[in-house]
Coordinates of N, CA, C and O in Angstrom, one line a residue:
M271 N -21.5 -4.0 -7.8 CA -21.7 -3.8 -9.3 C -21.6 -5.1 -10.0 O -20.8 -6.0 -9.5
E272 N -22.3 -5.3 -11.0 CA -22.2 -6.5 -11.8 C -20.8 -6.8 -12.3 O -20.1 -5.9 -12.8
D273 N -20.4 -8.0 -12.2 CA -19.1 -8.5 -12.7 C -17.9 -7.8 -12.0 O -16.8 -7.8 -12.5
Y274 N -18.1 -7.3 -10.8 CA -17.1 -6.7 -10.1 C -16.5 -7.6 -9.1 O -17.2 -8.3 -8.4
T275 N -15.1 -7.8 -9.1 CA -14.5 -8.5 -8.1 C -13.2 -7.7 -7.6 O -12.6 -7.0 -8.4
W276 N -12.9 -7.9 -6.4 CA -11.8 -7.2 -5.8 C -11.1 -8.2 -4.8 O -11.8 -8.7 -3.9
T277 N -9.9 -8.5 -5.1 CA -9.2 -9.6 -4.3 C -7.9 -9.0 -3.8 O -7.1 -8.5 -4.5
V278 N -7.6 -9.2 -2.5 CA -6.3 -8.9 -1.9 C -5.9 -10.2 -1.3 O -6.6 -10.8 -0.4
T279 N -4.7 -10.8 -1.7 CA -4.3 -12.0 -1.1 C -3.9 -11.8 0.3 O -3.5 -10.7 0.7
G280 N -4.0 -12.8 1.1 CA -3.6 -12.7 2.6 C -4.8 -12.3 3.4 O -6.0 -12.5 3.0
T281 N -4.6 -11.7 4.5 CA -5.7 -11.4 5.4 C -6.2 -9.9 5.3 O -7.1 -9.5 6.0
G282 N -5.6 -9.2 4.4 CA -6.0 -7.8 4.2 C -5.1 -6.9 5.0 O -5.1 -5.7 4.9
A283 N -4.2 -7.4 5.8 CA -3.2 -6.6 6.5 C -1.8 -7.3 6.4 O -1.8 -8.6 6.3
V284 N -0.8 -6.6 6.3 CA 0.6 -7.2 6.2 C 1.4 -6.7 7.4 O 1.5 -5.5 7.6
K285 N 2.0 -7.6 8.1 CA 2.9 -7.2 9.2 C 4.3 -7.3 8.7 O 4.8 -8.3 8.1
V286 N 5.1 -6.2 8.9 CA 6.5 -6.2 8.5 C 7.3 -5.9 9.8 O 7.1 -4.8 10.4
N287 N 8.2 -6.8 10.2 CA 9.1 -6.5 11.3 C 10.3 -5.7 10.9 O 10.7 -5.7 9.7
M288 N 10.9 -5.1 11.8 CA 12.1 -4.2 11.6 C 13.1 -5.1 10.9 O 13.4 -6.2 11.2
G289 N 13.7 -4.5 9.8 CA 14.8 -5.1 9.1 C 14.3 -6.2 8.1 O 15.1 -6.9 7.5
E290 N 13.0 -6.3 7.9 CA 12.4 -7.3 7.0 C 11.6 -6.6 5.9 O 11.3 -5.4 6.0
T291 N 11.3 -7.3 4.9 CA 10.4 -6.9 3.8 C 9.3 -7.9 3.6 O 9.5 -9.1 3.9
T292 N 8.2 -7.5 3.0 CA 7.2 -8.4 2.6 C 6.5 -7.9 1.4 O 6.7 -6.7 1.1
E293 N 5.7 -8.7 0.7 CA 5.0 -8.2 -0.5 C 3.5 -8.4 -0.3 O 3.1 -9.3 0.4
K294 N 2.7 -7.6 -0.9 CA 1.3 -7.7 -0.9 C 0.8 -7.6 -2.4 O 1.3 -6.8 -3.2
E295 N 0.0 -8.5 -2.8 CA -0.5 -8.6 -4.1 C -1.9 -8.0 -4.2 O -2.8 -8.4 -3.4
V296 N -2.1 -7.1 -5.1 CA -3.5 -6.6 -5.4 C -3.9 -7.0 -6.8 O -3.2 -6.8 -7.7
I297 N -5.0 -7.7 -6.8 CA -5.6 -8.2 -8.1 C -6.8 -7.3 -8.4 O -7.8 -7.4 -7.7
N298 N -6.8 -6.6 -9.5 CA -7.8 -5.8 -9.9 C -8.6 -6.4 -11.1 O -8.0 -6.4 -12.2
S299 N -9.8 -6.9 -10.9 CA -10.5 -7.6 -12.0 C -11.5 -6.7 -12.7 O -12.1 -7.1 -13.7
Y300 N -11.8 -5.5 -12.1 CA -12.7 -4.6 -12.7 C -12.0 -3.2 -12.7 O -11.8 -2.6 -11.7
F301 N -11.6 -2.8 -13.9 CA -10.7 -1.7 -13.9 C -11.4 -0.3 -14.3 O -10.8 0.7 -14.2
K302 N -12.6 -0.3 -14.6 CA -13.3 1.0 -14.9 C -13.5 1.8 -13.6 O -14.2 1.4 -12.7
N303 N -12.8 2.9 -13.6 CA -12.8 3.8 -12.4 C -12.4 3.1 -11.1 O -12.8 3.5 -10.0
A304 N -11.6 2.0 -11.2 CA -11.1 1.3 -10.0 C -10.0 2.1 -9.3 O -9.1 2.6 -10.0
E305 N -10.1 2.3 -8.0 CA -9.1 2.9 -7.3 C -9.0 2.3 -5.9 O -9.9 1.6 -5.4
Y306 N -7.8 2.5 -5.3 CA -7.5 1.9 -4.0 C -6.7 2.9 -3.2 O -5.8 3.6 -3.8
T307 N -7.0 3.1 -1.9 CA -6.2 4.0 -1.1 C -5.5 3.2 0.0 O -6.2 2.8 1.0
P308 N -4.3 2.9 -0.1 CA -3.6 2.1 0.9 C -3.2 2.9 2.1 O -3.1 4.1 2.0
S309 N -3.1 2.2 3.3 CA -2.7 2.9 4.5 C -1.7 2.0 5.2 O -1.6 0.8 4.9
I310 N -1.0 2.6 6.2 CA 0.0 1.9 6.9 C -0.1 2.2 8.4 O -0.4 3.4 8.7
T311 N 0.0 1.3 9.3 CA -0.1 1.5 10.7 C 1.3 1.1 11.3 O 1.8 0.0 11.1
K312 N 1.8 2.0 12.1 CA 3.1 1.8 12.8 C 2.9 1.4 14.2 O 2.1 2.0 14.9
A313 N 3.6 0.3 14.7 CA 3.5 -0.1 16.1 C 5.0 -0.1 16.6 O 5.9 -0.6 15.9
L314 N 5.1 0.4 17.8 CA 6.4 0.3 18.5 C 6.3 -0.9 19.5 O 5.3 -1.0 20.2
K315 N 7.3 -1.8 19.5 CA 7.3 -2.9 20.4 C 8.5 -2.9 21.3 O 9.6 -2.5 20.9
L316 N 8.3 -3.4 22.5 CA 9.4 -3.7 23.5 C 9.2 -5.1 23.8 O 8.3 -5.5 24.6
G317 N 10.0 -6.0 23.2 CA 9.7 -7.4 23.2 C 8.4 -7.7 22.5 O 8.3 -7.3 21.3
D318 N 7.4 -8.3 23.1 CA 6.1 -8.6 22.5 C 5.1 -7.5 22.9 O 4.0 -7.6 22.4
E319 N 5.4 -6.5 23.7 CA 4.5 -5.5 24.2 C 4.5 -4.3 23.4 O 5.6 -3.8 23.0
D320 N 3.3 -3.7 23.1 CA 3.3 -2.4 22.4 C 3.8 -1.3 23.3 O 3.5 -1.3 24.5
V321 N 4.5 -0.3 22.8 CA 5.0 0.8 23.5 C 3.8 1.9 23.5 O 3.4 2.3 22.4
T322 N 3.3 2.2 24.7 CA 2.2 3.1 24.8 C 2.3 3.9 26.0 O 2.5 3.4 27.1
P323 N 2.3 5.2 26.0 CA 2.2 6.0 24.7 C 3.6 6.1 24.1 O 4.6 5.8 24.7
W324 N 3.6 6.5 22.8 CA 4.8 6.7 22.1 C 5.6 7.9 22.7 O 5.0 8.8 23.3
P325 N 6.9 7.9 22.6 CA 7.7 9.0 23.1 C 7.2 10.3 22.3 O 6.8 10.3 21.2
D326 N 7.3 11.4 23.0 CA 6.9 12.7 22.5 C 7.7 13.0 21.2 O 8.9 12.8 21.2
G327 N 7.0 13.6 20.2 CA 7.6 14.1 19.0 C 8.0 13.0 18.0 O 8.7 13.3 17.0
I328 N 7.7 11.8 18.3 CA 8.1 10.7 17.4 C 7.2 10.7 16.1 O 6.0 10.9 16.2
S329 N 7.8 10.4 15.0 CA 7.0 10.2 13.8 C 7.8 9.3 12.8 O 9.0 9.2 12.9
F330 N 7.1 8.7 11.9 CA 7.7 7.8 10.9 C 7.2 8.1 9.5 O 6.0 8.4 9.4
D331 N 8.1 8.2 8.6 CA 7.8 8.5 7.2 C 7.9 7.2 6.4 O 8.8 6.5 6.5
F332 N 6.9 7.1 5.5 CA 6.8 5.9 4.6 C 6.7 6.4 3.1 O 6.1 7.4 2.9
Y333 N 7.2 5.5 2.2 CA 7.1 5.9 0.8 C 6.6 4.6 0.1 O 7.0 3.5 0.3
L334 N 5.6 4.9 -0.8 CA 5.0 3.8 -1.6 C 5.5 3.8 -3.0 O 5.5 4.9 -3.7
S335 N 6.0 2.7 -3.5 CA 6.5 2.6 -4.9 C 5.9 1.5 -5.7 O 5.6 0.4 -5.1
F336 N 5.7 1.7 -7.0 CA 5.2 0.7 -7.9 C 6.4 -0.2 -8.3 O 7.5 0.4 -8.6
V337 N 6.3 -1.5 -8.3 CA 7.4 -2.4 -8.6 C 7.1 -3.0 -10.0 O 8.0 -2.8 -10.9
S338 N 6.0 -3.7 -10.2 CA 5.7 -4.3 -11.5 C 4.3 -4.6 -11.6 O 3.5 -4.6 -10.7
G339 N 3.9 -5.1 -12.8 CA 2.5 -5.5 -13.1 C 2.4 -6.5 -14.2 O 3.3 -6.5 -15.1
E340 N 1.3 -7.3 -14.2 CA 1.2 -8.3 -15.3 C -0.3 -8.6 -15.5 O -1.1 -8.6 -14.5
H341 N -0.7 -8.8 -16.7 CA -2.0 -9.2 -17.0 C -2.0 -10.1 -18.3 O -1.6 -9.6 -19.3
D342 N -2.5 -11.3 -18.1 CA -2.5 -12.3 -19.3 C -1.2 -12.3 -20.0 O -1.2 -12.3 -21.2
G343 N -0.1 -12.4 -19.3 CA 1.2 -12.5 -19.9 C 1.8 -11.2 -20.4 O 2.9 -11.2 -21.0
T344 N 1.0 -10.1 -20.3 CA 1.5 -8.8 -20.8 C 2.0 -8.0 -19.6 O 1.3 -7.9 -18.6
E345 N 3.2 -7.4 -19.7 CA 3.7 -6.5 -18.6 C 2.9 -5.2 -18.5 O 2.6 -4.6 -19.5
L346 N 2.6 -4.9 -17.3 CA 2.0 -3.6 -17.0 C 3.0 -2.7 -16.4 O 3.9 -3.1 -15.6
T347 N 3.0 -1.4 -16.7 CA 4.0 -0.5 -16.2 C 3.3 0.6 -15.4 O 2.1 0.7 -15.2
K348 N 4.2 1.5 -14.9 CA 3.6 2.7 -14.1 C 2.7 3.6 -14.9 O 2.0 4.4 -14.4
N349 N 2.8 3.4 -16.3 CA 1.9 4.2 -17.1 C 0.4 3.7 -17.0 O -0.5 4.3 -17.5
D350 N 0.3 2.5 -16.5 CA -1.1 1.9 -16.4 C -1.8 2.2 -15.1 O -2.9 1.7 -14.8
I351 N -1.1 3.0 -14.3 CA -1.8 3.5 -13.0 C -1.5 4.9 -12.8 O -0.6 5.5 -13.4
I352 N -2.3 5.6 -12.0 CA -2.1 6.9 -11.6 C -1.9 6.9 -10.1 O -2.8 6.5 -9.4
M353 N -0.7 7.3 -9.6 CA -0.5 7.2 -8.2 C -0.4 8.7 -7.7 O 0.3 9.5 -8.2
H354 N -1.3 8.9 -6.7 CA -1.3 10.2 -6.1 C -0.3 10.3 -5.0 O 0.7 9.5 -5.0
N355 N -0.4 11.0 -3.9 CA 0.6 11.2 -2.9 C 1.1 9.8 -2.4 O 0.4 9.0 -2.0
R356 N 2.5 9.7 -2.6 CA 3.1 8.4 -2.3 C 3.7 8.4 -0.9 O 4.3 7.4 -0.5
E357 N 3.5 9.4 -0.1 CA 4.1 9.5 1.2 C 3.0 9.4 2.3 O 1.9 9.9 2.1
A358 N 3.4 8.8 3.4 CA 2.5 8.7 4.5 C 3.3 8.9 5.8 O 4.5 8.5 5.8
V359 N 2.7 9.4 6.8 CA 3.4 9.7 8.1 C 2.6 9.1 9.2 O 1.4 9.2 9.3
A360 N 3.3 8.4 10.2 CA 2.6 8.0 11.4 C 3.3 8.8 12.5 O 4.5 8.9 12.6
T361 N 2.5 9.3 13.4 CA 2.9 10.1 14.5 C 2.5 9.5 15.8 O 1.7 8.6 15.8
E362 N 2.9 10.1 16.9 CA 2.5 9.6 18.2 C 1.0 9.7 18.4 O 0.4 8.9 19.2
T363 N 0.3 10.6 17.7 CA -1.2 10.7 17.9 C -1.9 10.1 16.7 O -3.1 9.9 16.8
A364 N -1.3 9.8 15.6 CA -1.9 9.2 14.5 C -1.0 8.1 14.0 O -0.1 8.3 13.1
K365 N -1.2 6.9 14.6 CA -0.3 5.8 14.2 C -0.6 5.2 12.9 O 0.2 4.4 12.4
T366 N -1.7 5.6 12.2 CA -2.0 5.1 10.9 C -1.8 6.3 9.9 O -2.4 7.3 10.1
G367 N -1.0 6.1 8.9 CA -0.8 7.1 7.9 C -1.4 6.6 6.6 O -1.4 5.4 6.2
E368 N -2.1 7.5 5.8 CA -2.7 7.1 4.6 C -2.0 7.7 3.4 O -1.6 8.9 3.4
F369 N -1.8 6.9 2.4 CA -1.2 7.3 1.1 C -2.3 7.9 0.3 O -3.5 7.8 0.6
G370 N -2.0 8.5 -0.8 CA -3.0 9.0 -1.8 C -3.5 7.8 -2.5 O -3.0 6.7 -2.5
K371 N -4.6 8.0 -3.3 CA -5.3 6.9 -4.0 C -4.4 6.4 -5.2 O -3.7 7.2 -5.7
I372 N -4.6 5.2 -5.6 CA -4.1 4.6 -6.8 C -5.2 4.4 -7.7 O -6.2 3.7 -7.3
E373 N -5.1 4.9 -8.9 CA -6.2 4.7 -10.0 C -5.6 3.7 -11.0 O -4.5 3.9 -11.5
F374 N -6.3 2.6 -11.2 CA -5.9 1.6 -12.1 C -6.5 1.8 -13.5 O -7.7 1.9 -13.6
K375 N -5.7 1.8 -14.5 CA -6.2 2.0 -15.9 C -6.5 0.6 -16.6 O -7.3 0.6 -17.5
K376 N -5.8 -0.4 -16.1 CA -6.0 -1.7 -16.7 C -6.1 -2.8 -15.6 O -5.5 -2.6 -14.5
P377 N -6.8 -3.9 -15.8 CA -6.8 -5.0 -14.8 C -5.5 -5.7 -14.8 O -4.7 -5.6 -15.8
G378 N -5.3 -6.4 -13.8 CA -4.0 -7.2 -13.7 C -3.5 -7.3 -12.2 O -4.2 -7.0 -11.3
T379 N -2.3 -7.8 -12.1 CA -1.7 -8.0 -10.8 C -0.6 -6.9 -10.7 O 0.3 -6.8 -11.5
Y380 N -0.7 -6.1 -9.6 CA 0.2 -5.0 -9.4 C 1.0 -5.3 -8.1 O 0.4 -5.7 -7.1
I381 N 2.3 -5.1 -8.1 CA 3.1 -5.3 -7.0 C 3.7 -3.9 -6.6 O 4.3 -3.2 -7.4
F382 N 3.6 -3.6 -5.3 CA 4.1 -2.3 -4.7 C 5.0 -2.6 -3.6 O 4.9 -3.7 -2.9
T383 N 5.8 -1.7 -3.2 CA 6.6 -1.8 -1.9 C 6.3 -0.5 -1.1 O 6.0 0.5 -1.6
I384 N 6.3 -0.7 0.2 CA 6.2 0.3 1.2 C 7.4 0.3 2.0 O 7.7 -0.7 2.6
E385 N 8.2 1.4 2.0 CA 9.4 1.4 2.8 C 9.4 2.5 3.8 O 8.8 3.6 3.5
E386 N 10.0 2.3 4.9 CA 10.1 3.3 5.9 C 11.4 4.1 5.6 O 12.4 3.6 5.3
V387 N 11.2 5.5 5.5 CA 12.4 6.3 5.2 C 12.6 7.3 6.3 O 11.8 7.6 7.2
E388 N 13.9 7.8 6.4 CA 14.2 8.7 7.5 C 13.8 10.1 7.2 O 13.8 10.5 6.0

């Protein structure tokens, strides 16, 4: 589309090790009908090696939260986005869980957290 840009800083994927946190910045430059559907992939490691297959019955729950937003010095709030399903699950057969889509009402920089919950 004309004048459309979409930028995600970094490599497009974020690795988070156990006990750590990290941030991902999403810059939305074209806000008309702009939406994004984030996903998360869980890996089990034993040292540097992936655990395959996963133990039977194992699953992981994740929750997506809006932290803050900013555009041209103006604060953006959770009222400037519509967040659908904020929960995602990774299981032994589906290691990638998908959250619901996020609809952006205004352009700007939005910061979210994804946390693993019990």
